[in-house]
Coordinates of C-alpha atoms in Angstrom, one line a residue:
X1369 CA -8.1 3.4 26.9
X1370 CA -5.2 2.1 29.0
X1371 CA -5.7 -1.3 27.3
X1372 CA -6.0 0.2 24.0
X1373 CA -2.3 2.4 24.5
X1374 CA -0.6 -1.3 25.6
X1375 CA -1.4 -3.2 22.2
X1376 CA -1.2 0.2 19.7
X1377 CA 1.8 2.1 21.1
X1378 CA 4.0 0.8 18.4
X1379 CA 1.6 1.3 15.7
X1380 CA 0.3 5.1 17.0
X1381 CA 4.4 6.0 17.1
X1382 CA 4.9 4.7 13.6
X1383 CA 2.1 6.8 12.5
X1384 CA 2.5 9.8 14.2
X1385 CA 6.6 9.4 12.7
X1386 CA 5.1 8.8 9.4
X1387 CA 3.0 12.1 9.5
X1388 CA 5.5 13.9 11.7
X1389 CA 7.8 13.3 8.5
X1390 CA 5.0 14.7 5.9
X1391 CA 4.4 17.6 8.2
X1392 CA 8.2 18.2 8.3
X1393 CA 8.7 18.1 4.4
X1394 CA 5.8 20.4 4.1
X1395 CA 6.9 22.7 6.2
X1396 CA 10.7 22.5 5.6
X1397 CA 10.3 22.8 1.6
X1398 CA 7.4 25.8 1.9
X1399 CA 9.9 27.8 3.7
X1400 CA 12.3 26.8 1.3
X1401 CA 10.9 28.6 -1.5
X1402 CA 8.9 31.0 0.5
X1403 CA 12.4 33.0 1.6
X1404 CA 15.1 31.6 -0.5
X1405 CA 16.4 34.1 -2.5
X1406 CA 16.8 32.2 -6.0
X1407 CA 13.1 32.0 -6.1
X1408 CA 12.4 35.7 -5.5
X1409 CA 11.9 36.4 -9.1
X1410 CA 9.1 33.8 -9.3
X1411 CA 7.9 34.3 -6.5
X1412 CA 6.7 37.8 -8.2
X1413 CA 5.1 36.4 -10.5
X1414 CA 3.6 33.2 -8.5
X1415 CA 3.4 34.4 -4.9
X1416 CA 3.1 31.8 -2.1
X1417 CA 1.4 29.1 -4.5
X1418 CA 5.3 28.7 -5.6
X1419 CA 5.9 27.3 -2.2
X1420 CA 2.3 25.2 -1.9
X1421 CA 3.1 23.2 -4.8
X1422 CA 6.6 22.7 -4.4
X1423 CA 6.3 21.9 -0.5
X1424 CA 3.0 18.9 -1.9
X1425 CA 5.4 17.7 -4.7
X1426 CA 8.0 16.6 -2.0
X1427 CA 5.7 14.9 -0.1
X1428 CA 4.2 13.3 -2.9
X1429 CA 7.6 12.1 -3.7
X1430 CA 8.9 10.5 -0.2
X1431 CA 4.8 8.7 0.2
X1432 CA 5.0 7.8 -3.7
X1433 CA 8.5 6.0 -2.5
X1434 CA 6.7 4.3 0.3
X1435 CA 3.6 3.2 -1.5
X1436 CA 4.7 0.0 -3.4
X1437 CA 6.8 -1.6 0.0
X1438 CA 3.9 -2.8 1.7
X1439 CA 2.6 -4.5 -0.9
X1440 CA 6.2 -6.5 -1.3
X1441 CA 4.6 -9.5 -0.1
X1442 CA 8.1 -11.4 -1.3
X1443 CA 9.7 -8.7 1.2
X1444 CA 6.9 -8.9 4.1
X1445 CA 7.1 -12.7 4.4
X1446 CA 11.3 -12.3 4.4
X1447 CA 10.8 -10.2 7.4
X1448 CA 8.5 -12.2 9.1
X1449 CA 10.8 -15.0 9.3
X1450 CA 13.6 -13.0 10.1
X1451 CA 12.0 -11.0 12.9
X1452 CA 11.0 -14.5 14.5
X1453 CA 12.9 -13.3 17.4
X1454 CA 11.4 -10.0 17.5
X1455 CA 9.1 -9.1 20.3
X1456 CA 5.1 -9.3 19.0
X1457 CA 4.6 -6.0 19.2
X1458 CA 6.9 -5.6 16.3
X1459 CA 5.8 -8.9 14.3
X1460 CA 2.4 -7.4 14.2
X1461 CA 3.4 -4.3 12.6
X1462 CA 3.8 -6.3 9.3
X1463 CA 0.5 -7.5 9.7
X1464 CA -1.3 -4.3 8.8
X1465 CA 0.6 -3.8 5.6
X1466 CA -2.5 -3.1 3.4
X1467 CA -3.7 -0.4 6.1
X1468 CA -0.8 1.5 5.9
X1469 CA -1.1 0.6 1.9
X1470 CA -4.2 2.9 2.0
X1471 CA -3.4 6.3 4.3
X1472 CA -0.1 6.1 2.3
X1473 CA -2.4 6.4 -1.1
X1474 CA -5.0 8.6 0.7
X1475 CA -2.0 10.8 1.3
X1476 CA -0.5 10.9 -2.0
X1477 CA -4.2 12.2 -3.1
X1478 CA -4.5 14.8 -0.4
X1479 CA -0.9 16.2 -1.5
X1480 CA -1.8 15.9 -5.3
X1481 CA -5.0 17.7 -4.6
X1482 CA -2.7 20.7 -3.2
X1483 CA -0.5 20.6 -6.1
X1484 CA -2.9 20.8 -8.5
X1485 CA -4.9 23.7 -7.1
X1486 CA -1.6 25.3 -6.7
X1487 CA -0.5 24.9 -10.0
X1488 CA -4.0 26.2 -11.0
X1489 CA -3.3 29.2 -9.5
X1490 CA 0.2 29.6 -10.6
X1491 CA -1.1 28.8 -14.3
X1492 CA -3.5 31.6 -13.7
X1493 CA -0.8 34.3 -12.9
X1494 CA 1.1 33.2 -15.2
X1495 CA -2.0 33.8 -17.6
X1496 CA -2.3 37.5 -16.4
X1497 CA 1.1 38.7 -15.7
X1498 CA 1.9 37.3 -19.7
X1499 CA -1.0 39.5 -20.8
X1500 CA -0.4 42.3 -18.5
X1501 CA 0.9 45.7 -20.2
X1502 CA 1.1 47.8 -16.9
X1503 CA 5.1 47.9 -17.3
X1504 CA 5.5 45.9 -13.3
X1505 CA 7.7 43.9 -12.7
X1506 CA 5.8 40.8 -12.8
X1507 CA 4.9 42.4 -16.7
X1508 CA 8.5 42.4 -17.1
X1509 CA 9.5 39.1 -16.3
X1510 CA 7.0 37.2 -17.7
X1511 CA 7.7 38.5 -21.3
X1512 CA 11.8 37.8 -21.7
X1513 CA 12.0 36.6 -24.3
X1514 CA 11.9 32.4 -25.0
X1515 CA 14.0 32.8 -28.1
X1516 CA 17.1 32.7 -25.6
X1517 CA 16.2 29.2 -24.1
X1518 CA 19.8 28.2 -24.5
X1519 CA 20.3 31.3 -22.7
X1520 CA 18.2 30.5 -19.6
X1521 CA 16.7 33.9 -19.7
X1522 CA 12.9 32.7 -19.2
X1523 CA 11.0 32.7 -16.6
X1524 CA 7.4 32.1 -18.0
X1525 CA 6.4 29.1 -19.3
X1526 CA 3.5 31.0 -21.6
X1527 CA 5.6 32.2 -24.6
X1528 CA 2.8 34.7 -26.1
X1529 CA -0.4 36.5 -25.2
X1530 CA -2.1 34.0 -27.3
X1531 CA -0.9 31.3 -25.8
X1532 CA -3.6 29.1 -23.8
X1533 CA -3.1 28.0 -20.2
X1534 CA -4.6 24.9 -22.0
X1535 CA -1.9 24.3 -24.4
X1536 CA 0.6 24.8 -22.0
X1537 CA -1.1 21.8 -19.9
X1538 CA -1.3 19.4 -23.0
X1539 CA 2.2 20.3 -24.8
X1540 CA 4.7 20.6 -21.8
X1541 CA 6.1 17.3 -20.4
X1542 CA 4.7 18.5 -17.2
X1543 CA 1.5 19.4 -17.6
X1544 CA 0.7 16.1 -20.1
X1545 CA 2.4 13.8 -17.3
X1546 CA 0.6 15.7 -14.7
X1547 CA -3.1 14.4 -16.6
X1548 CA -2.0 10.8 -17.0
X1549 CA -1.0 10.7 -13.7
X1550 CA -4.2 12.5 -11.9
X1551 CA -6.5 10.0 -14.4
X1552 CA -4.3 7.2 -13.5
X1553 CA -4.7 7.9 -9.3
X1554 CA -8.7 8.6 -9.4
X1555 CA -9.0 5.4 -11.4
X1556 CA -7.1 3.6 -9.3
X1557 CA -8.4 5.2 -5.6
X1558 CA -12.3 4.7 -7.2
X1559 CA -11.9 1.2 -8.4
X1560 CA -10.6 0.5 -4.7
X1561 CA -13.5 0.8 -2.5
X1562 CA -15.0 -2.0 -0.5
X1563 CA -17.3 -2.4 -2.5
X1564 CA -16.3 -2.6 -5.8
X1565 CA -13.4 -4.7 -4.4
X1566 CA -16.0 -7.3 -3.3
X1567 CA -18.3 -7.2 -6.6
X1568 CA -16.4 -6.1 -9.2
X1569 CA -12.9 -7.5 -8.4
X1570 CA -11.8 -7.6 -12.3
X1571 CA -12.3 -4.0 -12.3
X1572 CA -10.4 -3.3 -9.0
X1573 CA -7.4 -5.6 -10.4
X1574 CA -7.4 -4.1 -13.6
X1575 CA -7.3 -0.9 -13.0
X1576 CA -5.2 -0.4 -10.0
X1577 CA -2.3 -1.9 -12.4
X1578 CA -2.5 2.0 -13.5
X1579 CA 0.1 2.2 -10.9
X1580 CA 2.7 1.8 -14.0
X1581 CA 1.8 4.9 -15.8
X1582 CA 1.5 6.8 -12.4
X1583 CA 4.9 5.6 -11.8
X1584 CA 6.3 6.4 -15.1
X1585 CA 4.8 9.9 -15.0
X1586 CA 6.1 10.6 -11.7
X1587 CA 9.8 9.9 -12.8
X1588 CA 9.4 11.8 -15.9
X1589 CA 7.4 14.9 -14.9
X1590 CA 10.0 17.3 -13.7
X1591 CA 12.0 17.1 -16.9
X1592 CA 10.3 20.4 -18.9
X1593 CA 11.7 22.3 -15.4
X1594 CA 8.5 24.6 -15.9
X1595 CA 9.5 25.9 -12.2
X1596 CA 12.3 28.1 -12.3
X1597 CA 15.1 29.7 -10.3
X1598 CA 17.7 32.2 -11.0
X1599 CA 21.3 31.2 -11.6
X1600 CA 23.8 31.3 -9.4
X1601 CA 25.9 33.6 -11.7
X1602 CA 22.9 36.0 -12.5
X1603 CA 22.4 35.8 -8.3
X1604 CA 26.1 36.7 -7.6
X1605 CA 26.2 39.6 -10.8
X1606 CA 22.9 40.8 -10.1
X1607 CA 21.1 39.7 -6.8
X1608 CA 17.7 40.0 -6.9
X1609 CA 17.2 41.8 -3.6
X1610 CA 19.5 44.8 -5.0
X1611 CA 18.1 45.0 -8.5
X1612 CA 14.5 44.1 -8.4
X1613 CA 13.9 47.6 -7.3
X1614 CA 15.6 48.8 -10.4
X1615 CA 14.4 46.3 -13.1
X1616 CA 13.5 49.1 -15.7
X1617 CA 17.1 49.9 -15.5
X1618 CA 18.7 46.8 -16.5
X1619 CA 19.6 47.2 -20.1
X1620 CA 21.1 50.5 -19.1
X1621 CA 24.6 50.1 -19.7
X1622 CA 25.5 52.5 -16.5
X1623 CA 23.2 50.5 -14.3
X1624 CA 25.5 47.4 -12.3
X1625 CA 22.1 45.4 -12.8
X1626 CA 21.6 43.0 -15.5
X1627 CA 18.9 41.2 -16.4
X1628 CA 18.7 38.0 -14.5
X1629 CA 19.1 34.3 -16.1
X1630 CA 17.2 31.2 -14.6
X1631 CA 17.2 27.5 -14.9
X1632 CA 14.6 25.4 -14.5
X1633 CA 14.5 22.8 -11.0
X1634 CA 16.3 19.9 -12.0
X1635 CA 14.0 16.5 -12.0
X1636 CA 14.3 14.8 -8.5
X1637 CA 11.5 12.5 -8.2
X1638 CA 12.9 9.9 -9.8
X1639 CA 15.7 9.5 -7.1
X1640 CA 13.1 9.5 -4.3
X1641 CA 11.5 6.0 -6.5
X1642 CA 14.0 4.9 -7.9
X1643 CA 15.0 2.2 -5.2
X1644 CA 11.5 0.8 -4.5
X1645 CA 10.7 0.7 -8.1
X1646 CA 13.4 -1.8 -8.0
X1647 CA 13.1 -3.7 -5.2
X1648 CA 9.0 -4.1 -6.9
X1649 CA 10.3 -5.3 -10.2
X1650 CA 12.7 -7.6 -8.5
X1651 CA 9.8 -9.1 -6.2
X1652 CA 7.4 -9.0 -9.5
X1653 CA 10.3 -11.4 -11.2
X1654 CA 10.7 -13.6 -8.5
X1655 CA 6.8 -14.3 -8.6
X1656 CA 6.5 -14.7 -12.3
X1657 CA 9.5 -17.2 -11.7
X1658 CA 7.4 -19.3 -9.4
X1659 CA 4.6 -19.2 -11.1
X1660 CA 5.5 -20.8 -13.8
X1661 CA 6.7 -24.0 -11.8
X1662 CA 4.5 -26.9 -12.7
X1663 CA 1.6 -27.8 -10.4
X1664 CA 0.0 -31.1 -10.1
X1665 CA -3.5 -31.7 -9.0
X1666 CA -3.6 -34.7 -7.2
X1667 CA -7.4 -34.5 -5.8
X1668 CA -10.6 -32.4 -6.8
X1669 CA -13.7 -32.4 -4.2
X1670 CA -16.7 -30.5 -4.5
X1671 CA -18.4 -29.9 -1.2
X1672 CA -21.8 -28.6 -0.7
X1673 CA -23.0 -25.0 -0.8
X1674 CA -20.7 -24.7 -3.7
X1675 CA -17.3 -25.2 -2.3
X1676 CA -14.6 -26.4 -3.8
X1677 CA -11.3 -28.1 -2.7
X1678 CA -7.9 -28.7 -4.7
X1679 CA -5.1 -30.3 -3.5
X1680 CA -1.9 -30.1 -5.1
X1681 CA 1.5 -30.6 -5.3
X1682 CA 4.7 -28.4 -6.4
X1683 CA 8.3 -29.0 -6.6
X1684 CA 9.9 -27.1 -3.5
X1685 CA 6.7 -25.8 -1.9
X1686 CA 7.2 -24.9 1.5
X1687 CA 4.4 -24.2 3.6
X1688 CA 3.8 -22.7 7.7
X1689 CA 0.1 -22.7 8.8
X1690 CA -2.1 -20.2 7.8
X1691 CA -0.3 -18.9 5.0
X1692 CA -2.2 -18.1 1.6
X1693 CA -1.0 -18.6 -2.2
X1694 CA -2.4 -16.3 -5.3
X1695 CA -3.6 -18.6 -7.9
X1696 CA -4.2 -18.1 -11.4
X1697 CA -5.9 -20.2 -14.1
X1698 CA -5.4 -19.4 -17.3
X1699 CA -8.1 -20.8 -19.5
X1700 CA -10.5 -18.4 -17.4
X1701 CA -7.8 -15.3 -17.3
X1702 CA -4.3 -14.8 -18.1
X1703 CA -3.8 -12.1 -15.7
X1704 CA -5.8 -12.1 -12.6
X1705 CA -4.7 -13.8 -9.9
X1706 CA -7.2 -14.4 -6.5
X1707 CA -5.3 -15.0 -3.0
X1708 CA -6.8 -18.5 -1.1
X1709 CA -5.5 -19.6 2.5
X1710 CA -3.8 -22.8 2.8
X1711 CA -6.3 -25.5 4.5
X1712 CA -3.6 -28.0 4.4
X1713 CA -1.4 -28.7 7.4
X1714 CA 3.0 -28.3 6.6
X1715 CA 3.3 -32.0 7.6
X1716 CA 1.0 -33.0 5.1
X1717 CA 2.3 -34.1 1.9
X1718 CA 0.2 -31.6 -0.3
X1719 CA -1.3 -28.3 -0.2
X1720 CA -4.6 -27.7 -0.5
X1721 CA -7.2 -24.5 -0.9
X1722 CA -11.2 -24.4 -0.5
X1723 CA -12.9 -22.2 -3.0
X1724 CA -16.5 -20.6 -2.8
X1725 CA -18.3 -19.5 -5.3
X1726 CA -18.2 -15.5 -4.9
X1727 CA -17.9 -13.9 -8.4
X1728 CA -17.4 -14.4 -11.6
X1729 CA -13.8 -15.8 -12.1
X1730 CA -14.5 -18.5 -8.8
X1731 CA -17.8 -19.2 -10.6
X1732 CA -15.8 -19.7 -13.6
X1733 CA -13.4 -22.0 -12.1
X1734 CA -15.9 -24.3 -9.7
X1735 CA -17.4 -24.7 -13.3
X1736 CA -14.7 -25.8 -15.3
X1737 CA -13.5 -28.5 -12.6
X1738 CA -17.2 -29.5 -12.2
X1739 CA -16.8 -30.7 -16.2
X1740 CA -16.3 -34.6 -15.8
X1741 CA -15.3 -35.5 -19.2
X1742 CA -13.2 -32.0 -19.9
X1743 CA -9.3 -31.9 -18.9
X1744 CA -8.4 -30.9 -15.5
X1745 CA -7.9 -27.0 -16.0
X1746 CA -4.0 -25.7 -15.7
X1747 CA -3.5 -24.2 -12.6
X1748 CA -0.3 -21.6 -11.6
X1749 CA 0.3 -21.2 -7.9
X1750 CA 2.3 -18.4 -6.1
X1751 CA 3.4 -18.1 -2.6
X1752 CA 3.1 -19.0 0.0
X1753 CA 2.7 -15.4 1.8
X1754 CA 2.8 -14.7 5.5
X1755 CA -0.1 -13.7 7.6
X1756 CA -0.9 -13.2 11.2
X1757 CA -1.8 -16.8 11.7
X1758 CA 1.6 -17.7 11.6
X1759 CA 1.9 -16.4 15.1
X1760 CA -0.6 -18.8 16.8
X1761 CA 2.0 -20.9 17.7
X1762 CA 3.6 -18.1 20.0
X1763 CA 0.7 -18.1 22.4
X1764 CA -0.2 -20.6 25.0
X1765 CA -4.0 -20.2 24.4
X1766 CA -5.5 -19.2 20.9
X1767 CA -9.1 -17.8 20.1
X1768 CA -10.0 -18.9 16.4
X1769 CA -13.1 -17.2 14.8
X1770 CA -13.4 -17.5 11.2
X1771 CA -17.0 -17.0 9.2
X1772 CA -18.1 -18.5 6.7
X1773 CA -15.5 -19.4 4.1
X1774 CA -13.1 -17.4 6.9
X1775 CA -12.4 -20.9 8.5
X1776 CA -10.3 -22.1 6.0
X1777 CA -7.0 -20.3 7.3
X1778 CA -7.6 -22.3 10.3
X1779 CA -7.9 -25.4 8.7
X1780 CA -4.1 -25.7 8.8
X1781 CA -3.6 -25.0 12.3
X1782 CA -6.2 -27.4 13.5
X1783 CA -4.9 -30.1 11.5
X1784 CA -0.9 -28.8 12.4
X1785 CA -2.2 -29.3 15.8
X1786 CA -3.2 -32.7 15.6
X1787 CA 0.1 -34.0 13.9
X1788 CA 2.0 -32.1 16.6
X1789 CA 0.2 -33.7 19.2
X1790 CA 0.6 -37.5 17.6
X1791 CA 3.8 -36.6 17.3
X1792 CA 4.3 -35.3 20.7
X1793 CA 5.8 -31.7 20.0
X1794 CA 7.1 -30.8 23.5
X1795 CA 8.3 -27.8 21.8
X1796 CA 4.2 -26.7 21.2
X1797 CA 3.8 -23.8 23.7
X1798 CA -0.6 -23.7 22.4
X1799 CA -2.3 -26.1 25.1
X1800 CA -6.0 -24.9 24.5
X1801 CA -7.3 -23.4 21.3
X1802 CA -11.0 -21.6 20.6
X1803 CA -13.3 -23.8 23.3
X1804 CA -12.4 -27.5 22.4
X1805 CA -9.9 -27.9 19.1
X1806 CA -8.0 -30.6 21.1
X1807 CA -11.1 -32.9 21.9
X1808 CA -11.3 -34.8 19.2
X1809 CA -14.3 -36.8 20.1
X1810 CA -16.7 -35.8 18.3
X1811 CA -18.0 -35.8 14.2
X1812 CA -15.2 -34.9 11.7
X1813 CA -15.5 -31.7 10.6
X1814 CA -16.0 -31.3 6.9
X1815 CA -12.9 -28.8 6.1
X1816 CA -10.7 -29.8 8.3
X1817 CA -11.5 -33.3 8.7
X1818 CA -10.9 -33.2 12.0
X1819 CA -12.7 -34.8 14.9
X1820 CA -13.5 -31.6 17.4
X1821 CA -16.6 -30.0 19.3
X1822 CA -18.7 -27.6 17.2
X1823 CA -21.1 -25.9 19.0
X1824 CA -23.7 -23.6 16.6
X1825 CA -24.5 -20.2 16.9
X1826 CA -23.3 -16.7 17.4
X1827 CA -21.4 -17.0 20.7
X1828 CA -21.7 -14.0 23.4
X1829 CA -18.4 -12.9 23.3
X1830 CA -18.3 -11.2 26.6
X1831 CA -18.9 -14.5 28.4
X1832 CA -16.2 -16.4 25.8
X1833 CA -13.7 -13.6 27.0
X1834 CA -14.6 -13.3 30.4
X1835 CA -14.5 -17.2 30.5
X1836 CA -11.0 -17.3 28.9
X1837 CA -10.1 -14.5 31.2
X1838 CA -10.8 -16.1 34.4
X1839 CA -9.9 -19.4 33.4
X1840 CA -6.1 -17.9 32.4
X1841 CA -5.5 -15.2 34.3
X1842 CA -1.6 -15.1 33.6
X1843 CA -1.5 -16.2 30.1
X1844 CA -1.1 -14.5 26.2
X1845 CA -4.3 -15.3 24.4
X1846 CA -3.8 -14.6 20.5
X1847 CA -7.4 -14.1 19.2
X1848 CA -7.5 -15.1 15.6
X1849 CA -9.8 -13.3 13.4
X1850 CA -10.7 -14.1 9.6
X1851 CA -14.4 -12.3 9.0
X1852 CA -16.4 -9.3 8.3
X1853 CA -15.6 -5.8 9.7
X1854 CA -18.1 -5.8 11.9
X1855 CA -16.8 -9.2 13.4
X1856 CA -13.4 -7.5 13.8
X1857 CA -14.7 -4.7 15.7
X1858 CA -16.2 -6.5 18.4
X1859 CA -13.3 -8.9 18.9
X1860 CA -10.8 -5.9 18.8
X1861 CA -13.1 -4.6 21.8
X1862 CA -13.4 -7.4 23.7
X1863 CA -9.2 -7.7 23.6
X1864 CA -9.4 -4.2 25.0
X1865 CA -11.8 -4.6 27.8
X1866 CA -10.8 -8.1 29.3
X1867 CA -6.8 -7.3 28.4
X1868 CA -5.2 -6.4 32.0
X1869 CA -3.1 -3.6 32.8
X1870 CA -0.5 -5.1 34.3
X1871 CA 1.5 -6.8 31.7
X1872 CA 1.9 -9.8 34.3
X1873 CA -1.7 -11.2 34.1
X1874 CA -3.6 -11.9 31.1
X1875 CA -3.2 -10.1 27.8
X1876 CA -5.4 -10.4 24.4
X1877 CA -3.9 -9.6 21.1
X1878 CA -6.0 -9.6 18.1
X1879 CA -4.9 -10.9 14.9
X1880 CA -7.0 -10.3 11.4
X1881 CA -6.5 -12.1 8.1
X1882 CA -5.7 -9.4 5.3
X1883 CA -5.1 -9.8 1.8

């Protein structure tokens, strides 16, 4: 557990801030319209429901601002290079982007799930107080008249007794944006899962471009100002604590109480996105931008098992090791694009991906290039984006484990490796990586065309740690990860057991590829 604290505390205190914050909204805008005054009148008609869906609307608003940033890749790669100097602890943060990606969406459902039961239940007494004829006060407020909109004198958005809760959802601004936007978000969150990510990826990428009319309906949907408040005039002329007791008095001329006018909440959610919506469409510009700059493929090889490996070149491409480009070909689709790591090393003179057939559009694409007497298909690149790999530098012994296709990312360090090395780097601070990447006396390996010690097998990871462990016991080990879950978990674990206490001896810190 102690070992577990040392290489989470940053991340546990930026969580616990981050729901510290909802909890505070909550709380903060409940009491708000629980006990402020202005809402006393509707709160007669709507009880505490008022305050539920007001208090889940706020904090839909402030994780709605939050949920495009982490997928900024333009914006995470900035800040990786400008927190170079930045402790570890706080480099990693940015690698966990897409995590925090997710319990930002699964909070925007659990808070739209509370606003739409709410509202359900306000639209409900709304319902009976308009058809009530019991002369309450509820009664009485819910039938002023909606000829006098100019007025402000309404307080019920259900005009007549034969008007339908249903009609009400489908003709007001409100309700019809509040559909689009829960279709829009169960789409999205369904289309999302594991493992219709892994099989049906067209369908995830389709579909979570929803975002746009979520967006859009978020900005727009306060504008009918279906939840009301009384004026400040009608507060100071007839305060609702002095005259609700006396509401069948109000059109008496003798009585000081008058009826009481109301304004609808004024839209706010579009200040609370406005800003990231921005900064989104700026880093979706800047993307297009570059990928429209012409790249030229210089080399096409298909390996066995299906695996095939471009190399290419692009005017200003600028590349760090184990980074990872989206690329799109348009003969196959105009608008998906499919994230590949880098294999090639940055002193290289091209860049360079491995693709393996795993779906349709990589089936697609192996095809087309397998065509001999077809032309080369066109091929837009964008990126490169930062990833944890970047790091491996920073550590004076790395651990890399990659499955399967998962070697790839570290293609380009092993290779970056061996160019530092010719070129005697004295400012390399790695000296051992995995068991033996800097023997290169052995067969050249086919991705990385390297010469380097392979040995086969699932290793026991307990003796590889404890090994690494004892043969370091005062270094930084970064343990590189690009795999399956279950891979992950056991890595993470072993990072946790064989990491030391004392921050002076030898520390793991494990690293995972994410996309």
């Amino acid at each position: 557990m102690g070992n577990w604290v040392v290489n989470h505390w940053f991340s546990v205190l930026f969580l616990v801030v981050w729901l510290g914050l909802n909890v505070f909204l909550f709380v903060d805008a409940f009491l708000k319209y629980e006990k402020a005054d202005k809402y006393y009148y509707t709160r007669k008609i709507l009880g505490s429901t008022l305050a539920c869906a007001r208090a889940s609307a706020l904090c839909l608003n402030f994780n709605s601002m939050l949920i495009l940033l982490p997928v900024c890749r333009n914006l995470l790669s900035f800040l990786r290079g400008t927190c170079s100097f930045c402790s570890r602890t706080l480099r990693k943060q940015l690698d966990h982007n897409l995590t925090f990606h997710k319990l930002v969406a699964y909070m925007i459902c659990l808070h739209t799930a509370i606003h739409i039961i709410a509202h359900l239940f306000n639209f409900d007494c709304y319902s009976r107080s308009r058809q009530a004829t019991d002369g309450s006060l509820a009664s009485i407020l819910s039938s002023l008249s909606h000829d006098e909109k100019k007025g402000g004198s309404w307080l019920n958005p259900i005009q007549s007794r034969n008007t339908t809760v249903e009609y009400v959802t489908f003709t007001s601004i409100a309700g019809l944006t509040g559909v689009i936007m829960t279709i829009a978000l169960i789409l999205m969150v369904t289309s999302a899962t594991e493992f219709i990510r892994r099989s049906y990826f067209e369908v995830f990428w389709y579909t979570h471009h929803l975002f746009i009319f979520y967006i859009l309906g978020l900005g727009i949907h306060g504008i009918g100002g279906i939840v009301r408040g009384q004026t400040e005039e009608s507060m100071n002329e007839s305060h609702p604590r002095k005259c609700a007791e006396s509401f069948e008095m109000w059109d008496d001329r003798d009585s000081h109480c008058r009826r009481p006018k109301f304004e609808g909440h004024p839209p706010e959610s579009w200040k609370w996105i406005l800003a990231p919506v921005i900064l989104y469409i700026c880093e979706r510009i800047l993307r297009f931008y570059r990928s429209q700059q012409k790249v030229v493929i210089t080399k096409v090889v298909m390996h066995p098992s299906k695996v095939l490996e471009l190399q290419m070149n692009k005017r200003g491409f600028s590349m760090e090791v184990g980074q990872y480009i989206f690329v799109n070909c348009p003969s196959i689709s105009l608008l998906e694009w499919h994230p590949f790591t880098l294999t090639s090393a940055p002193e290289e003179d091209f860049f360079s991906i491995h693709i393996r057939a795993a779906g349709d559009w990589t089936e697609n694409l192996i095809r087309a290039f397998e065509q001999q007497y077809s032309p080369i298909p066109r091929i837009e690149v964008d990126g490169p984006f930062g990833t944890a790999s970047e790091d491996v530098f920073q550590y004076e012994v790395a651990v890399l484990v990659g499955a399967g296709i998962g070697v790839t990312p570290f293609a380009s360090i092993l290779k970056s490796i061996w160019y530092k090395f010719q070129c005697a780097d004295h400012n390399l601070k790695t000296k051992k990586v995995g068991h033996a990447a800097l023997n290169f006396d052995k067969a050249t390996d086919i991705v990385t065309g390297l010469k380097q010690k392979t040995s086969f097998g699932r290793p026991m990871w307990d003796n590889e740690f404890s090994t690494i462990a004892t043969s370091h016991p005062k270094s930084v080990v970064g343990v590189f990860l690009c795999g399956p879950r279950t891979l992950a978990k056991s890595l993470r674990k072993c990072c946790h057991r064989y990491s030391s206490l004392d921050p002076r001896k030898v520390q793991f810190y494990f690293n995972k590829e994410n996309f």
